[in-house]
Amino acid sequence: MKALSLETTKLLDKLYNLRGKDSVVLVEMDKQKEKSEKTLERTTKEKSDLQDKITNLETQHDELETQGDKLLNALSGIDRDEFSTVLECLNLDFDPQVLMERVNSNLPKTIEKVSEEQKKAEEELVAVEEEMNNAMTTIEELGLRRDTALSNQDKLNEYFDMALNGKINITRDSITNLLEQFDFSEEEQREAAKILMFPEDALYAYEEKINGRDIAGKSISDVMSEAKDAIDDTPEEIKESNDTVDLHENDINVDSVIDNKSLFDLNETFNIETNVENEPQEIKEEKILVSEEEPFKQEEVFNPFLIEETNNNESDSSELNIDDFVLNSNSENESDVKLEEYLNELGFNYLDFRSEDLDDLNNNFDKSLFKENVDTMKQNNIDLDIFTEHSSLLYDKELKEKVELLLGIGKEPIDIYLNPSILIKYTTEKLNNAIELLRSNGMDPRNVPLMAY
């Protein structure tokens, strides 16, 4: 499979995203529509509440004026001296003159306050109606834009199908004009057009990568799986046999033997066994195909059944417990297969990881944690390629909290995908401290690029 550059891979990731239901364009439109629908629902209720409030304030204003005038008229016709005996015996503090002064002083202020509240409510109503109308307009526009986006998506998929089938017969301008609708830069348009018009340069390799390797070129994982199946299908009587194997029937090319472990692998593959508790079995003469380019020394061939140690010109032979070695070798291979199979279950290509990353993942293998972190990225629309470039994130116990923290301050999934170092660099606590530090300095964390954290 042809190697793809990081820039080409990112461009194709973006293009393939636009082809599916999880297209960032459609997802963003759905988010905007959902947000507008919530705004419409909220403003509709707020409008109703404000209208009721304005009606109540108008009624209160009118009643204060009417009842205030009546109260003043009533108080002005009362002579306190006419009721002095009753007021004194009942210990009532009633002075019509004092009350009239208080009414004349406080009533106008109260009426003015009600008028101000009414005016404020009317201004709020205007703002709410404007927000509500904007939400309705946005919903209508998004409906039209979504139809256009789906039409553009269908056209993009048509171009890709044609390219993958080797039947593309469209002009470069047709492709660039379409990609312009997706807000691609001119450079991205030109590169994407090149990829579609010459799919053998990158598109085939990318398609092969995401949909599986070509059958003609078996991967290491395929070979290991087939070998495992072959061993499982071996008749039991053959597995238990202790007969020596005639190596003449299985000629070994020395050029293909890399190290001593390879011979042990051969021993395991061909089911060569020996009974180390009894006398060593006779090993038949091995037929060795010697490379013409580099002479082969017979004494350097490793004998898997017997180790000879020479000390002071005296040779002592000691038997090697091959069962123990094969057991350890199998255990190591089973660990690799276990990791490989689980990575495949999670949607990864085992071969996309570097060997040192695989060793690291084996040492930190945790199925539940791996799955939780993969699910976190899937649920937040963050491309899983982030794990192949930064494998340690698979066993990061705080990954979910850090992702939610970044999304919570307004960061987009693409921000996190393009700046994965933020997840590696910080613990949840330190990331939260960095965010709070920005806020304390009067900056909005959402507007500060993650690379600056």
mmCIF file of C-alpha atoms in Angstrom, residues 25 28-37 135-149:
data_model
loop_
_atom_site.group_PDB
_atom_site.id
_atom_site.type_symbol
_atom_site.label_atom_id
_atom_site.label_comp_id
_atom_site.label_asym_id
_atom_site.label_seq_id
_atom_site.Cartn_x
_atom_site.Cartn_y
_atom_site.Cartn_z
ATOM 1 C CA VAL A 25 -21.394 20.547 7.702
ATOM 2 C CA GLU A 28 -23.041 21.872 12.506
ATOM 3 C CA MET A 29 -26.338 22.659 10.780
ATOM 4 C CA ASP A 30 -28.152 20.234 13.057
ATOM 5 C CA LYS A 31 -26.546 21.883 16.082
ATOM 6 C CA GLN A 32 -27.567 25.329 14.870
ATOM 7 C CA LYS A 33 -31.097 24.143 14.162
ATOM 8 C CA GLU A 34 -31.391 22.505 17.569
ATOM 9 C CA LYS A 35 -30.067 25.673 19.183
ATOM 10 C CA SER A 36 -32.508 27.841 17.208
ATOM 11 C CA GLU A 37 -35.424 25.568 18.066
ATOM 12 C CA ALA A 135 -34.690 31.954 15.413
ATOM 13 C CA MET A 136 -37.638 31.292 13.106
ATOM 14 C CA THR A 137 -35.730 32.756 10.152
ATOM 15 C CA THR A 138 -32.637 30.706 10.999
ATOM 16 C CA ILE A 139 -34.665 27.490 11.140
ATOM 17 C CA GLU A 140 -36.148 28.227 7.732
ATOM 18 C CA GLU A 141 -32.751 29.119 6.254
ATOM 19 C CA LEU A 142 -31.117 26.019 7.729
ATOM 20 C CA GLY A 143 -33.782 23.890 6.103
ATOM 21 C CA LEU A 144 -32.881 25.356 2.711
ATOM 22 C CA ARG A 145 -29.131 25.194 3.394
ATOM 23 C CA ARG A 146 -29.405 21.573 4.500
ATOM 24 C CA ASP A 147 -31.150 20.651 1.274
ATOM 25 C CA THR A 148 -28.336 22.334 -0.651
ATOM 26 C CA ALA A 149 -25.692 20.613 1.506
#
